[in-house]
PDB file of C-alpha atoms in Angstrom:
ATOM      1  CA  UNK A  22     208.233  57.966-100.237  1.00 47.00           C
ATOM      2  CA  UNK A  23     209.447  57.454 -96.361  1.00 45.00           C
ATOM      3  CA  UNK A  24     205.622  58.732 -95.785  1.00 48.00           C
ATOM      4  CA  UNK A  25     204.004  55.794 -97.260  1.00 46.00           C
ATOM      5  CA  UNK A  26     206.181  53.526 -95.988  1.00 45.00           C
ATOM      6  CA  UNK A  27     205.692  54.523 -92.742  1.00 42.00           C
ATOM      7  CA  UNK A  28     201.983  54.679 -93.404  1.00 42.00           C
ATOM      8  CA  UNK A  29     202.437  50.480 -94.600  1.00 41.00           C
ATOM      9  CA  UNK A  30     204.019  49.899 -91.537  1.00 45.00           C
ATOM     10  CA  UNK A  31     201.511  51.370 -89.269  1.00 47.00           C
ATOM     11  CA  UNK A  32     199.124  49.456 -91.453  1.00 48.00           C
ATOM     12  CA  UNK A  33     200.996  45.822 -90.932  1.00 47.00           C
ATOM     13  CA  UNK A  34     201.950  46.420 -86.847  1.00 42.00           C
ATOM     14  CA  UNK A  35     197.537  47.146 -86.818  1.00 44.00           C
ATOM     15  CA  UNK A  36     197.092  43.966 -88.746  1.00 48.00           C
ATOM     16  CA  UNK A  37     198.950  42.001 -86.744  1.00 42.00           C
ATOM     17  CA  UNK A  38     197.555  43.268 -83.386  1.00 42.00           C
ATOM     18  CA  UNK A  39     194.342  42.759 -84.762  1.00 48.00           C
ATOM     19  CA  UNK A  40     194.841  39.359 -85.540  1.00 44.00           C
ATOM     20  CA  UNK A  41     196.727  38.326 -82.143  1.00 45.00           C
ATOM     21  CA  UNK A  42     193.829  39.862 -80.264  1.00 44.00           C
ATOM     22  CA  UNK A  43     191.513  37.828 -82.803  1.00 43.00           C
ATOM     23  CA  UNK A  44     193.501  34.648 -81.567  1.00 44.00           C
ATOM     24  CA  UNK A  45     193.403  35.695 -77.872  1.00 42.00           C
ATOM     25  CA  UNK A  46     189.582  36.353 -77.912  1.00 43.00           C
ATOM     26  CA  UNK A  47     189.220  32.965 -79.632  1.00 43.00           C
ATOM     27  CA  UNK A  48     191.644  30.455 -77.089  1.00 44.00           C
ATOM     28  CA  UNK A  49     189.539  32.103 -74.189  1.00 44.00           C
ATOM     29  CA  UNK A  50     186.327  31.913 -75.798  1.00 44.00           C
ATOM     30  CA  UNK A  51     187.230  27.671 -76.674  1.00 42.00           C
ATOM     31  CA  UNK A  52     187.092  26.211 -73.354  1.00 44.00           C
ATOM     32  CA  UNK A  53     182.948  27.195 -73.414  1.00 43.00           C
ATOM     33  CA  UNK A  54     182.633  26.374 -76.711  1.00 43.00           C
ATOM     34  CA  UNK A  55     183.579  23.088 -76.204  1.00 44.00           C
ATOM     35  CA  UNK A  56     182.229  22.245 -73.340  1.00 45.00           C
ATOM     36  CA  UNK A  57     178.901  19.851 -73.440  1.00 44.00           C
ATOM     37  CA  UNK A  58     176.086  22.080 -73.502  1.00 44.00           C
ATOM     38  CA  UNK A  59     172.962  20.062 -71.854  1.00 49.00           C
ATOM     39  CA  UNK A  60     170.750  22.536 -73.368  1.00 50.00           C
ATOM     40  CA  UNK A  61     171.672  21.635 -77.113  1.00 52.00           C
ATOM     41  CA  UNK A  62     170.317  17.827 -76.415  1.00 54.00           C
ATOM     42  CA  UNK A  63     173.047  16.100 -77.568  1.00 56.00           C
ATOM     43  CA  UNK A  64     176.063  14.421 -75.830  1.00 61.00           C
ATOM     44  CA  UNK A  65     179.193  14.165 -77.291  1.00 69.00           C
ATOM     45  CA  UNK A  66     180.155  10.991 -79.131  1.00 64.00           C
ATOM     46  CA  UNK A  67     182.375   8.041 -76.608  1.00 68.00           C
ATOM     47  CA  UNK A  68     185.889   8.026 -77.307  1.00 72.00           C
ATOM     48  CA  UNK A  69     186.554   4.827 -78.984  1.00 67.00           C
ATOM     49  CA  UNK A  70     188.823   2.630 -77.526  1.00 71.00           C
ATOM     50  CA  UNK A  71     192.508   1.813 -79.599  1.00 73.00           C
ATOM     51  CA  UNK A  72     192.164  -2.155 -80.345  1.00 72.00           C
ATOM     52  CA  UNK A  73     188.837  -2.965 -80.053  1.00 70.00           C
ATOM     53  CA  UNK A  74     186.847  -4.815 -83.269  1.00 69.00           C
ATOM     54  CA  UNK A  75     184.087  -1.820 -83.375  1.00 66.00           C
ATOM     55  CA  UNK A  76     182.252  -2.141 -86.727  1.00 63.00           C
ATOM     56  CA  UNK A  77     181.419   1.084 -88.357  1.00 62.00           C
ATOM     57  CA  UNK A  78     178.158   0.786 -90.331  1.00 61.00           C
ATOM     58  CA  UNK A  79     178.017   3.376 -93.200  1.00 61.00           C
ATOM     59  CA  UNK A  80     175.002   1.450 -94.747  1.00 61.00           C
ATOM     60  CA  UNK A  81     172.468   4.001 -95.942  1.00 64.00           C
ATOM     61  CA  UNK A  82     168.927   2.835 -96.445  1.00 72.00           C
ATOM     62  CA  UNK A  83     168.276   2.900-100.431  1.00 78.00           C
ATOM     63  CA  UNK A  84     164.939   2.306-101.343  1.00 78.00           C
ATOM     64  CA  UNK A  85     164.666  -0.710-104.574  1.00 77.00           C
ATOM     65  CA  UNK A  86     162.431  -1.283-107.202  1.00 76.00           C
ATOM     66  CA  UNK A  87     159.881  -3.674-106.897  1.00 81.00           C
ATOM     67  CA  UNK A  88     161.007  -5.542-109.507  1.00 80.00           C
ATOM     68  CA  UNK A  89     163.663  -8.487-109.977  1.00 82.00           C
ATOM     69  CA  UNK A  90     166.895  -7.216-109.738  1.00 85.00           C
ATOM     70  CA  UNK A  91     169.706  -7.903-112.703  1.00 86.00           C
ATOM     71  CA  UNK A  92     173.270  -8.281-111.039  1.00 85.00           C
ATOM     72  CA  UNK A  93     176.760  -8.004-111.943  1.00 85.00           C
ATOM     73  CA  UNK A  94     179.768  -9.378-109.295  1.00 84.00           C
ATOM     74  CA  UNK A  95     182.739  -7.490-109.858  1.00 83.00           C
ATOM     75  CA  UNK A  96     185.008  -9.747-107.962  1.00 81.00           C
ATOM     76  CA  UNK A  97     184.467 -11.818-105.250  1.00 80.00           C
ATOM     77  CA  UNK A  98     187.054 -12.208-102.528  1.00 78.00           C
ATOM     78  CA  UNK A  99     189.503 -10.314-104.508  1.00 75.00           C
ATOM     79  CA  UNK A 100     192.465  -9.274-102.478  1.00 74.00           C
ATOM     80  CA  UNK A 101     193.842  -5.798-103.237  1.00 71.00           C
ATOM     81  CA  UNK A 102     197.783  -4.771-102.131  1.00 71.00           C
ATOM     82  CA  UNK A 103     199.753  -1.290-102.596  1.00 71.00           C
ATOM     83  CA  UNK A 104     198.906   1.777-104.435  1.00 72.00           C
ATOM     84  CA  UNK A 105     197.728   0.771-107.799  1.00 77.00           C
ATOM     85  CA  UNK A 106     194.497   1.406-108.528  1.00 78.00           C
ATOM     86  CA  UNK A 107     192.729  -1.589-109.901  1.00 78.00           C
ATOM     87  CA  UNK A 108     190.230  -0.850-112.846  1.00 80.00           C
ATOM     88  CA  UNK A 109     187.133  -3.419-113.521  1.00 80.00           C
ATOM     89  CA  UNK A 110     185.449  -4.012-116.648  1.00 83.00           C
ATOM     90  CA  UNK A 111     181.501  -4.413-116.475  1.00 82.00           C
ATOM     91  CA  UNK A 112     178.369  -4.899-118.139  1.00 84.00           C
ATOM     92  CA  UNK A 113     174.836  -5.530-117.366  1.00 84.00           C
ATOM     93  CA  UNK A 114     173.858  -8.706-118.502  1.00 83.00           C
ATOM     94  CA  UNK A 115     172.140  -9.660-121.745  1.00 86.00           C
ATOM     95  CA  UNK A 116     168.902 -10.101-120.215  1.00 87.00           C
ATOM     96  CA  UNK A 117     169.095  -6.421-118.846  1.00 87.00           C
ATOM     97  CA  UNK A 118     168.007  -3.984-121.301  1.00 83.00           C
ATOM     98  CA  UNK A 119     167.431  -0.436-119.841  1.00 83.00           C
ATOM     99  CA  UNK A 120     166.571   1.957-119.049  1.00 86.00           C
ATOM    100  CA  UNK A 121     166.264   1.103-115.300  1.00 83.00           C
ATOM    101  CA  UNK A 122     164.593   2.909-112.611  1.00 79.00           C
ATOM    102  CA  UNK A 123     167.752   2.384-110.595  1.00 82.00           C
ATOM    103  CA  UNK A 124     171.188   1.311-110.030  1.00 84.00           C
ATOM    104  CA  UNK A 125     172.308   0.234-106.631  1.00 83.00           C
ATOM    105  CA  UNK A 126     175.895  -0.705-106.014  1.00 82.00           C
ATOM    106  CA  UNK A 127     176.510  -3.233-103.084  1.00 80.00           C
ATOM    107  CA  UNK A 128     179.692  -3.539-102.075  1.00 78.00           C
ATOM    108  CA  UNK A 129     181.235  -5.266 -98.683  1.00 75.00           C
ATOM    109  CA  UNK A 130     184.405  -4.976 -97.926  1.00 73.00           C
ATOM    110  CA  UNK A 131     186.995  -6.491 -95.533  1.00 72.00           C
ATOM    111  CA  UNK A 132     189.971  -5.185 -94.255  1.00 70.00           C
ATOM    112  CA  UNK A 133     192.752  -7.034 -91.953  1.00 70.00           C
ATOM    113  CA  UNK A 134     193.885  -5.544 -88.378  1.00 70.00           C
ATOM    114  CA  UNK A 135     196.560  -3.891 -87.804  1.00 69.00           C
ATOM    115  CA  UNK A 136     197.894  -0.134 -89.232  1.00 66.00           C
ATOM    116  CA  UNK A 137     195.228   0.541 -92.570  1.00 63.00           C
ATOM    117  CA  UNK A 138     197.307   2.383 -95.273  1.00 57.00           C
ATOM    118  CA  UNK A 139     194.841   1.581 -97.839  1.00 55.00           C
ATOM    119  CA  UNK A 140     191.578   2.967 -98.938  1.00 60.00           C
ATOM    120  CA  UNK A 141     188.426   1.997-100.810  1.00 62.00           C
ATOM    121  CA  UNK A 142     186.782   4.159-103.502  1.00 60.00           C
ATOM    122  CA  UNK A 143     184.070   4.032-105.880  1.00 57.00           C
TER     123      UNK A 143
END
């Protein structure tokens, strides 16, 4: 019994070397690693600056059909507050039969300054 204990421990003190030389190899290796390589072609992104009114673009280019579009508003100028999520109810309207080639949501959004608690999903 004392055997394989002993045996554990040896097993647990190698471990833990292991992993503290791991963590050493790693912290000396970092500086390099993050360094700007000019090699790789790429520069590393500006820090952004705390207060300014930089607009972040997320728009992705989505290709539409040709055709005339059928649309739906969900809300307009809706204000939202707290933690509740807010559920809408929506159809596509009479006109609209499917099936449809596509559905494209569009969807703009404005938030006040100051500290952002809230979030948006779809």
């Amino acid at each position: 019994m004392n055997r394989r204990i002993a045996d554990a421990s040896r097993r647990g003190v190698a471990s833990a070397l292991s992993a503290v030389a791991c963590g050493c190899i790693a912290m000396l290796g970092a500086p390099a690693a993050l360094a700007h390589s000019p090699s790789s072609g790429f520069a590393e992104p500006p820090i952004p600056a705390i207060g300014t009114r930089t607009v972040a673009d997320a728009e992705l280019l989505v290709t539409r059909p040709r055709t005339t579009p059928c649309t739906v508003s969900l809300f307009d100028d809706q204000e939202f507050a707290g933690f509740t999520p807010v559920a809408l109810s929506y159809a596509p309207p009479p006109g609209c039969p499917g099936p449809w080639a596509k559905v494209v949501l569009q969807a703009d959004y404005r938030v006040t300054a100051g500290r952002q608690f809230d979030r948006t999903a779809v």
